[in-house]
Structure formats: C-alpha cells, structure tokens
Short mmCIF file of C-alpha atoms in Angstrom, two decimals:
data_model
loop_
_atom_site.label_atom_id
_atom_site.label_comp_id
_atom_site.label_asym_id
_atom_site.label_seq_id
_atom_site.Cartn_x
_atom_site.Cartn_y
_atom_site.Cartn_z
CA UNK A 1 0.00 0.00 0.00
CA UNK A 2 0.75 3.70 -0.14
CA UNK A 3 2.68 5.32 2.80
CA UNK A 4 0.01 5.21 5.63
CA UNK A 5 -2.05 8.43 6.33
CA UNK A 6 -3.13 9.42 10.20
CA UNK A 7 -5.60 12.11 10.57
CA UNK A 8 -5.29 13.11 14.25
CA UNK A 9 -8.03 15.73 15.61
CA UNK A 10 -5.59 18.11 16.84
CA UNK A 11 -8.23 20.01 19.19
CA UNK A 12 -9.27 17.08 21.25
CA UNK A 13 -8.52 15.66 24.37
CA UNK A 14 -7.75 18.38 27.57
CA UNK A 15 -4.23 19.78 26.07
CA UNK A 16 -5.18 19.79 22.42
CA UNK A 17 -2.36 21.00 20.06
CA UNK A 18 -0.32 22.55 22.64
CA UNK A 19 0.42 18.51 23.64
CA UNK A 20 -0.68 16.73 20.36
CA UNK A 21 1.58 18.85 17.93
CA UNK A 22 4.74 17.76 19.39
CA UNK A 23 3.35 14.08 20.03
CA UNK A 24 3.00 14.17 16.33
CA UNK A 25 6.26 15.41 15.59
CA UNK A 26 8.28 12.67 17.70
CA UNK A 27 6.00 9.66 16.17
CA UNK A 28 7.07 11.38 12.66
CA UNK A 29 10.43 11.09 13.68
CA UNK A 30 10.03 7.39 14.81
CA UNK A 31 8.39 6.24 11.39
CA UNK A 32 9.82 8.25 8.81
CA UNK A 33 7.36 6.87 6.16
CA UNK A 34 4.60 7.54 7.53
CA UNK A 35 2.10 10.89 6.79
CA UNK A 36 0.07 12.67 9.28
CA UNK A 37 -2.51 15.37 9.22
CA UNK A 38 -3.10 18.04 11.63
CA UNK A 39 -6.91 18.62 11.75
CA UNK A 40 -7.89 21.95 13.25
CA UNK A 41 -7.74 25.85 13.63
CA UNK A 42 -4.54 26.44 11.47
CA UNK A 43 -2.84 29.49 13.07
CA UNK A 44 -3.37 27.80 16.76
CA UNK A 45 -1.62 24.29 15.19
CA UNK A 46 1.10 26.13 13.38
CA UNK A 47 2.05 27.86 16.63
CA UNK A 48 3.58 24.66 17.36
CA UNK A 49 5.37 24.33 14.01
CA UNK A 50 8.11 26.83 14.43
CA UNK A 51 11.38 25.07 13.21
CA UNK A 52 10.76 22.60 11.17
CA UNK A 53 12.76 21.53 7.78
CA UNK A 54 10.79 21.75 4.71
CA UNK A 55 11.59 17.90 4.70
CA UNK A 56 9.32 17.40 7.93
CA UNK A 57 6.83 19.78 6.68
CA UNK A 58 6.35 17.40 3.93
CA UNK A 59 4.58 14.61 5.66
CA UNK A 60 3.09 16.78 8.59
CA UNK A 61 -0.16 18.24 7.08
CA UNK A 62 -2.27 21.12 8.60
CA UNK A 63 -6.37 20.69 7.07
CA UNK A 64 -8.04 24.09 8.59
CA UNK A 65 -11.09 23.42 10.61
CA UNK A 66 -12.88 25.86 12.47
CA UNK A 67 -15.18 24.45 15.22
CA UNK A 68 -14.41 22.57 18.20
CA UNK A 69 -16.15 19.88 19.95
CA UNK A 70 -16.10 20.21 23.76
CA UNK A 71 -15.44 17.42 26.27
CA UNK A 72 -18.80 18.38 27.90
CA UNK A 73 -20.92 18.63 24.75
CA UNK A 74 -23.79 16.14 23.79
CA UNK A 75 -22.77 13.73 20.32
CA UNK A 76 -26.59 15.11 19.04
CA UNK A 77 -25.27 18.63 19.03
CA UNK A 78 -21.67 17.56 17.67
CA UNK A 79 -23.54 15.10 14.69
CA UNK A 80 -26.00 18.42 13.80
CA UNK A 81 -24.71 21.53 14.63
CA UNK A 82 -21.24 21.56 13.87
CA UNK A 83 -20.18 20.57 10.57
CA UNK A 84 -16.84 21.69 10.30
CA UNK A 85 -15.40 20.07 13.98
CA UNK A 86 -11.71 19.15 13.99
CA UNK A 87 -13.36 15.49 14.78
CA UNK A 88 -15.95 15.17 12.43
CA UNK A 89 -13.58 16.68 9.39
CA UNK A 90 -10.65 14.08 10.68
CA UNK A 91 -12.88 11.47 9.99
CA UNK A 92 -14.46 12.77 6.69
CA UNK A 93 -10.50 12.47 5.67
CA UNK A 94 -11.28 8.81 6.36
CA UNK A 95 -13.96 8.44 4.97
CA UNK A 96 -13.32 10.37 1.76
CA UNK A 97 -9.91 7.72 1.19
CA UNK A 98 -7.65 10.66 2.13
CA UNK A 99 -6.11 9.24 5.21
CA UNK A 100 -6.34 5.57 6.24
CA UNK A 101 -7.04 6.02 10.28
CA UNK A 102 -8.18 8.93 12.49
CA UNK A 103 -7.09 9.13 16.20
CA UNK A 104 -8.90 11.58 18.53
CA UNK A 105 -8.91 12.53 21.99
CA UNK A 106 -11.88 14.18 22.23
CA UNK A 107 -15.19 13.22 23.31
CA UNK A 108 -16.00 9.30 23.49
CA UNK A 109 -19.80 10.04 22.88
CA UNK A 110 -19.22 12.66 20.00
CA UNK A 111 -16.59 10.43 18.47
CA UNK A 112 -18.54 7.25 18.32
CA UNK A 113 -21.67 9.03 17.07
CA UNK A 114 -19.55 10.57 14.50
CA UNK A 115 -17.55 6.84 13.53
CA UNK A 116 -21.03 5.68 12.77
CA UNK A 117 -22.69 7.70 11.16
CA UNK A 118 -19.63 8.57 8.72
CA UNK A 119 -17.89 5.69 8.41
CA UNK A 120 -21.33 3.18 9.04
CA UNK A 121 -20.56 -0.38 10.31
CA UNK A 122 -19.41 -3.21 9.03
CA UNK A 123 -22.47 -6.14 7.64
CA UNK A 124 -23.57 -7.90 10.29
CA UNK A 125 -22.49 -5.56 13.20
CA UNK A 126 -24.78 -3.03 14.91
CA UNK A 127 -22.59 -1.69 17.12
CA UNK A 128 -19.24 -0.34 16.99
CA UNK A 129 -17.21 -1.91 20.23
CA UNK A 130 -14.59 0.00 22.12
CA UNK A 131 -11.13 -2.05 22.78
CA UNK A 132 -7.71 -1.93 24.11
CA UNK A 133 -4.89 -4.12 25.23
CA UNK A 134 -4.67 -4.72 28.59
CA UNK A 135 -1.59 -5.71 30.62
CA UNK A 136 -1.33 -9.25 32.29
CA UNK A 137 0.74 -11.53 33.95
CA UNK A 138 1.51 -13.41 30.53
CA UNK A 139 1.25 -10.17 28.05
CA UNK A 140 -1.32 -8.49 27.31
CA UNK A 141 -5.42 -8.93 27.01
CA UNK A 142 -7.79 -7.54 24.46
CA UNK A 143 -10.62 -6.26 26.67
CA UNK A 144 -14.11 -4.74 25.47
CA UNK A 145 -16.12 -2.73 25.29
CA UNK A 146 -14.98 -0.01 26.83
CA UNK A 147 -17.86 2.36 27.25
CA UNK A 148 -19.40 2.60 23.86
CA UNK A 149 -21.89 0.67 24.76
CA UNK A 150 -23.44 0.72 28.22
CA UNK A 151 -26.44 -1.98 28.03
CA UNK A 152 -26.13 -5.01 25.83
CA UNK A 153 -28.03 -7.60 24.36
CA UNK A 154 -26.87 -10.80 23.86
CA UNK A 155 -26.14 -10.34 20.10
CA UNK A 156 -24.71 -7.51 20.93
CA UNK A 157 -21.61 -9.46 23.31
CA UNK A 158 -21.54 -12.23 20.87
CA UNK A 159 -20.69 -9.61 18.26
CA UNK A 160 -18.21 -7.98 20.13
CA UNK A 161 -16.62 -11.55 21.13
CA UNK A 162 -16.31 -12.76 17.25
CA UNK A 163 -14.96 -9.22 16.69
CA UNK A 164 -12.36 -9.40 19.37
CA UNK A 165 -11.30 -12.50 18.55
CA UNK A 166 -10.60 -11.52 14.80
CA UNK A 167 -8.51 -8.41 16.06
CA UNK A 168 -6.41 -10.73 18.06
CA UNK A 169 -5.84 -13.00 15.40
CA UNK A 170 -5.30 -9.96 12.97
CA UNK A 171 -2.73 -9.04 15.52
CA UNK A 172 -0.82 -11.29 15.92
CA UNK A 173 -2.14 -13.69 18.61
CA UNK A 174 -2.95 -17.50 16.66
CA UNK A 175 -6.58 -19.14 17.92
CA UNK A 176 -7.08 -16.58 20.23
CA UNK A 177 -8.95 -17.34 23.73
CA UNK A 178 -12.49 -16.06 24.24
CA UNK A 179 -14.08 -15.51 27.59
CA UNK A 180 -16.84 -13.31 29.10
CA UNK A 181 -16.74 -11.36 32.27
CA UNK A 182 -18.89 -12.84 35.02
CA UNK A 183 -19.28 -13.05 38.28
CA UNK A 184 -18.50 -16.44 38.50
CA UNK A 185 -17.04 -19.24 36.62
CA UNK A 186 -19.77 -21.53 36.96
CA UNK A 187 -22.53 -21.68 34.29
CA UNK A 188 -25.44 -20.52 36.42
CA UNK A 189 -23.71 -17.52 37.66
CA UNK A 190 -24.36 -14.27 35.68
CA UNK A 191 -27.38 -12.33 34.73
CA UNK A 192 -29.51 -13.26 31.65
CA UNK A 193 -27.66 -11.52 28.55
CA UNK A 194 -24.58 -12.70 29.62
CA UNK A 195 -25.90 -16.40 29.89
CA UNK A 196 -27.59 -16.27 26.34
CA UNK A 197 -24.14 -14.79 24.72
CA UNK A 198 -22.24 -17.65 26.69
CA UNK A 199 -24.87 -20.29 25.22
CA UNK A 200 -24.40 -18.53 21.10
CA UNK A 201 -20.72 -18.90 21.32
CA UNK A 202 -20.85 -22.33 22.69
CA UNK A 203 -22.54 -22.57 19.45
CA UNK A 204 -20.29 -20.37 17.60
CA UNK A 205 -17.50 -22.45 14.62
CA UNK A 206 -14.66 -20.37 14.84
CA UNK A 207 -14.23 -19.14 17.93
CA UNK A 208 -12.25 -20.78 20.69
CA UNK A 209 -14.37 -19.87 23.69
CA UNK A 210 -13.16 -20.88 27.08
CA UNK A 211 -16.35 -20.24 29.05
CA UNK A 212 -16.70 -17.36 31.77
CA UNK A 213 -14.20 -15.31 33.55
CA UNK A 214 -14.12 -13.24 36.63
CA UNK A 215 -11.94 -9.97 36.71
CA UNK A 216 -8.57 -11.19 38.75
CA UNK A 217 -8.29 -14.42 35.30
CA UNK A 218 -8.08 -11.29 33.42
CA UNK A 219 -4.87 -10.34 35.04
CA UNK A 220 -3.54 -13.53 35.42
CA UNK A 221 -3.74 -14.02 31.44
CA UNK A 222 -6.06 -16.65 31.32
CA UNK A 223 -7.96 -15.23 28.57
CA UNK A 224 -6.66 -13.35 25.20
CA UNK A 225 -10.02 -11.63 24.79
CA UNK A 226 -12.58 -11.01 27.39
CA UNK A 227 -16.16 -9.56 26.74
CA UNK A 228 -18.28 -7.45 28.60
CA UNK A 229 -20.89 -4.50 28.15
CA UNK A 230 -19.39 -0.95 28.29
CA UNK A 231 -20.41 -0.28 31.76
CA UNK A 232 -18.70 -3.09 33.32
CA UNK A 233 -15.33 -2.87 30.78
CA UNK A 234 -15.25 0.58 31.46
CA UNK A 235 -15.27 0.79 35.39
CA UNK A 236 -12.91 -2.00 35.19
CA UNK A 237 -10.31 -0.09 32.60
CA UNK A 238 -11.00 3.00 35.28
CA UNK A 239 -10.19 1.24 37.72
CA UNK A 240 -7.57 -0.62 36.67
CA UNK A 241 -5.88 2.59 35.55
CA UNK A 242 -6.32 3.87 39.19
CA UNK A 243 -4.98 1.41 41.12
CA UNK A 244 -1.84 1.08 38.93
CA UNK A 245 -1.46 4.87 39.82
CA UNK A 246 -1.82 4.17 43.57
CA UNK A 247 0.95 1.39 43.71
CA UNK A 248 3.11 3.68 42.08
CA UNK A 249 2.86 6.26 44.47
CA UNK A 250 2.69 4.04 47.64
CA UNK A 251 6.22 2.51 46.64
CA UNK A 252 7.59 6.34 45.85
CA UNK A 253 6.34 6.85 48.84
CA UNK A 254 7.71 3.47 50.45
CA UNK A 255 10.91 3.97 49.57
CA UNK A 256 11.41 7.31 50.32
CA UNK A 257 10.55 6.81 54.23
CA UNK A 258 13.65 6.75 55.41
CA UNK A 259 17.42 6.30 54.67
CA UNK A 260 17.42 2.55 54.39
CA UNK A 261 14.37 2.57 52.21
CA UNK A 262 16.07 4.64 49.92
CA UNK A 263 18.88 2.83 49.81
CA UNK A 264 16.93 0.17 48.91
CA UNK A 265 14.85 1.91 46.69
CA UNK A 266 17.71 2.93 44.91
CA UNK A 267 18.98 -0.98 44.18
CA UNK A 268 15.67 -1.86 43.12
CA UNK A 269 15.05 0.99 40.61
CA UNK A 270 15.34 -0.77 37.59
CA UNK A 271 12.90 -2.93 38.29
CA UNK A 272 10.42 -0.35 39.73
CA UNK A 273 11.14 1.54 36.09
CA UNK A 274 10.48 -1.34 33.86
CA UNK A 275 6.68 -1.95 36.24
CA UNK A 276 5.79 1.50 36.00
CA UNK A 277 6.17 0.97 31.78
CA UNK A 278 4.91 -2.13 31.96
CA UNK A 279 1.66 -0.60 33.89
CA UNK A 280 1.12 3.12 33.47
CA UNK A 281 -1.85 3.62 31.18
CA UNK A 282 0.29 6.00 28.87
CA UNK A 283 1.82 2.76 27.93
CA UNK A 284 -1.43 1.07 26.56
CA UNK A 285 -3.36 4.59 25.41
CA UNK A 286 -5.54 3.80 22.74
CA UNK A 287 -9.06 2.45 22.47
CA UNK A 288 -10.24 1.17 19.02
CA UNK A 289 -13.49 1.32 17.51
CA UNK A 290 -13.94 -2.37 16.10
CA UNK A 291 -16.70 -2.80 13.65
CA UNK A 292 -16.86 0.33 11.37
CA UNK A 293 -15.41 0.57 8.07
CA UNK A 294 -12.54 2.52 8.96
CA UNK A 295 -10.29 2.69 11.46
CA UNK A 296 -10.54 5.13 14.42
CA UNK A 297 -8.66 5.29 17.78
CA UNK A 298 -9.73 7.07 20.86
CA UNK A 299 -6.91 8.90 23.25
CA UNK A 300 -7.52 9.03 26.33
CA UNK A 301 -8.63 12.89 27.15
CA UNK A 302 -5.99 13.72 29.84
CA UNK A 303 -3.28 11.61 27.63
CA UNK A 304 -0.21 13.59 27.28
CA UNK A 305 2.81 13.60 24.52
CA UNK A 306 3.17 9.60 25.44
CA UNK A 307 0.06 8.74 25.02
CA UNK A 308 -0.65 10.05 22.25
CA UNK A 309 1.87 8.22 20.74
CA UNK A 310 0.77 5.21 21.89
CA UNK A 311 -2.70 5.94 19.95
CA UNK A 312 -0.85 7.01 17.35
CA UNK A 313 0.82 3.68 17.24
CA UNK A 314 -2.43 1.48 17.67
CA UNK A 315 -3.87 3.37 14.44
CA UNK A 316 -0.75 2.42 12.26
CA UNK A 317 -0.67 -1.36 13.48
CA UNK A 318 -4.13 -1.62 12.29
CA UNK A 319 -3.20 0.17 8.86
CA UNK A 320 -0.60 -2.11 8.48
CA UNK A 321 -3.19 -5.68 9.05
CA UNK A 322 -5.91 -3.26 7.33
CA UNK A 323 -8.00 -4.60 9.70
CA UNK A 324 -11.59 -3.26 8.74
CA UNK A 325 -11.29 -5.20 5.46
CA UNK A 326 -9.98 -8.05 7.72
CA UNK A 327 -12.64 -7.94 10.27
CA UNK A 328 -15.03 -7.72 7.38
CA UNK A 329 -13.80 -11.44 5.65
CA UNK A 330 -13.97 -13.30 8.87
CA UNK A 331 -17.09 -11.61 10.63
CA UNK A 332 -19.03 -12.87 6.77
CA UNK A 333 -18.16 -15.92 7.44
CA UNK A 334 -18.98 -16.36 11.62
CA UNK A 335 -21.99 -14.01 11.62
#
C-alpha cells in the first residue's frame, strides 16, 4: 500500500495542540514513512510548528477546521450543529480515502456518534465496540467494550466476542482465547444476557471460547479476549488505571521513608522503572473502535505527549493488518 495516512483531531482531548503537535512530531520522527494530518484551527496548530525543515513539513499536514467539539458537549449537538469540527472533518478524511485512520482525543460520545454515522458499520455488526490491550501476567489482554456501549443484548456481546477474537488473530495472537466477564465461573452464575451470549458462542465455529471469567483471570492471562458491556469494561479499565497509579505512588512513597528505604529503593530501581512501563496507562493509550469501516482510535482525554503516541501507534498497526477489510472477511463468514 501507499505510505500510511493518520488524521489526528488536533483540538481534542484536555491539552489539544499545545500537547498533540509535538506528540506528532516525535512519532514522525520514529516512522519516517509515515504521513500525518493536523486537523484543526490552522494558526493555533502552526504555533507549534516553528522550526521545522521543509523535509518534515512534507509529511506533517495542517487541514483548517474551524469548530471545536467540547469534552462536555452532547454527540446530538456535535452530529447536527457543527459541521466543520476538527473530529468530524478528521474522519471525513477517512472516509473520503484521504487518510487511512483517524485518532482523537476528544469526546467518546461525539466520536462514536460521529464513527457511525460517517464511516457506518461493518455487515452484520450493529454496534461499533470500544477495545484496548490490557496488561497481564503473561502479556497483554484484548478487553471490550470499553464504554461505547453501556447496556447489551446478547447479540450484541456475541458480536463484540467474534470481533475481538478476529482483532487478536489480525494481531498477531494464533486461535485466540475467548471468555466473558462474570461473576462467577460456573454456568449458572451471571445475569440473563450474559448467559444467552455464553450459550451462542458455545454454538459459535470459529471461535475458541473458554467459558466465563471473573476480573482477577483477566490479570492472570487466562484469557486473550474477554467480553463485557461498556459499563462493566469501562469501570474495570477505570479502575484498573487507578490502582496502577496508587501502587506507584505508595512505593515512591515506600521507599522514600527513610534512609534505608532509599537505599533500597535505589537498588531496586530498575525494576520499579520497567513496572511503572509495563503498567502506566500512557503505555497502553488507545481504544479502538472495532466494527466500522474505517479505522478510528480514541486517546484518552488527559493523555499527554506519550500517550498520544501510543494511539498514534495502535492506528498504524491496524493500517498495516488493514484490519476493517480483515474484520469484514472473517465476521461474513462467523456471523
């Protein structure tokens, strides 16, 4: 294929370009064949763009466009009354076959109302699923949704199960496990949508489905894809993300007590440098939207330079497996 096209929503998240500019400009560094786009008010991006060579210029493109949409503001009023949004343009790139992924860190509601009606879903899916890689003992966990979705049929988690489990596989991970979140292990535990789901992908040729799984298997690694509804995934990623950030600063903390500690501390700081990067959620920043016919990656809003890159870096792995067209092959065949 062509060299890869980003579109990145360069007003979103809570730092917008005074944080994603320079994000941009280190992952251009890192990938040197790769294009992005800069979608947003022009003079407040080039601010940013003092200093580079005509070179770099080259494959870091500003597209004007002059609304916003707010963290606080309802998807209706971004999908209707503001046509020419940093996000909704970024994705029209999409769309349109001008750039091959869009990564925002805007609004989660705006964004997905946006995806859909834009980019529309793939056949056979009628939802859009939110998912990221999660850290575990053994590597790492696809896990969703994340929030897209906050009730859920049945379908609905079988759909997002068959479409995890084809991301997996399209990344890298052969005959991927399946499991859904319960509060149990045992097949009466769990309410009545997530009993139906577990009895369609018993059903289900193509899928290797392990059964249920409660939240401390996740961590352990004894799934490579676990389903939920967004409510429950996105508590979980929440909390997950906020109990990293308290061991963290109970061992700063711990080792900074008193002389010994920090002697200590000091002997064991490679080890407490390669956790943090193993945990901190900076590390694992970027939520896909599986199902649509394009590819889109929510930032997390409060992500910083890091982060960003780490969306930034989700987007081009799925460029790379073109995993729409991907998802859209298997999911004809197990839908």
């Amino acid at each position: 294929m062509s060299a890869p096209i980003i579109a990145i929503d360069a007003m979103g998240g809570d730092y917008g370009p005074h944080c994603i500019v320079p994000a941009c400009i280190s992952f251009l560094a890192e990938y040197a064949f790769l294009q992005l786009v800069l979608v947003g008010q022009a003079p407040l991006i080039e601010e940013h763009l003092h200093g580079l060579s005509p070179v770099e210029r080259q494959r870091l493109h500003v597209h004007h466009a002059s609304e916003i949409v707010t963290m606080d503001e309802r998807p209706s009023q971004a999908l209707r009354g503001k046509p020419d949004s940093s996000m909704r343009v970024a994705l029209e790139l999409v769309r349109d076959g001008k750039a091959h992924a869009c990564v925002s860190a805007g609004n989660t509601g705006a964004l997905m109302a946006l995806s859909r009606y834009l980019l529309k879903t793939l056949p056979g899916i009628d939802r859009p699923a939110m998912v990221t890689a999660v850290p575990t003992q053994t590597g790492h966990c696809h896990l969703l949704d994340l929030g897209a979705n906050v009730d859920c049929s049945a379908e609905h988690l079988y759909q997002f199960a068959v479409m995890g489990a084809v991301a997996a596989e399209a990344l890298g991970k052969s005959n991927p496990r399946v499991a859904l979140l319960n509060v149990g292990t045992e097949d009466i535990k769990g309410n009545q949508q997530v009993k139906l789901a577990a009895s369609l992908l018993q059903q289900a040729r193509g899928v290797n489905y392990i059964g249920y799984i409660e939240g401390d298997g996740l961590y352990r690694g004894l799934a490579d894809v676990v389903v939920c509804d967004g409510f429950v995934g996105n508590i979980l990623l929440k909390s997950s993300e906020g109990l990293a950030a308290m061991v963290a600063a109970r061992l700063e903390e711990l080792f900074n007590s008193s002389l010994p500690a920090k002697a200590v501390g000091l002997m064991a700081m490679p080890f407490l440098r390669r956790l943090r990067g193993d945990l901190t959620p900076s590390q694992h920043n970027g939520a896909s939207f599986l199902g649509l016919q394009g590819i889109v990656v929510k930032s997390h809003g409060s992500a910083k330079e890091e982060g960003i890159q780490s969306a930034l870096r989700r987007a081009l792995l799925e460029v790379r497996e073109n995993l729409p067209q991907r998802l859209h092959g298997r999911l004809e065949h197990l839908l």
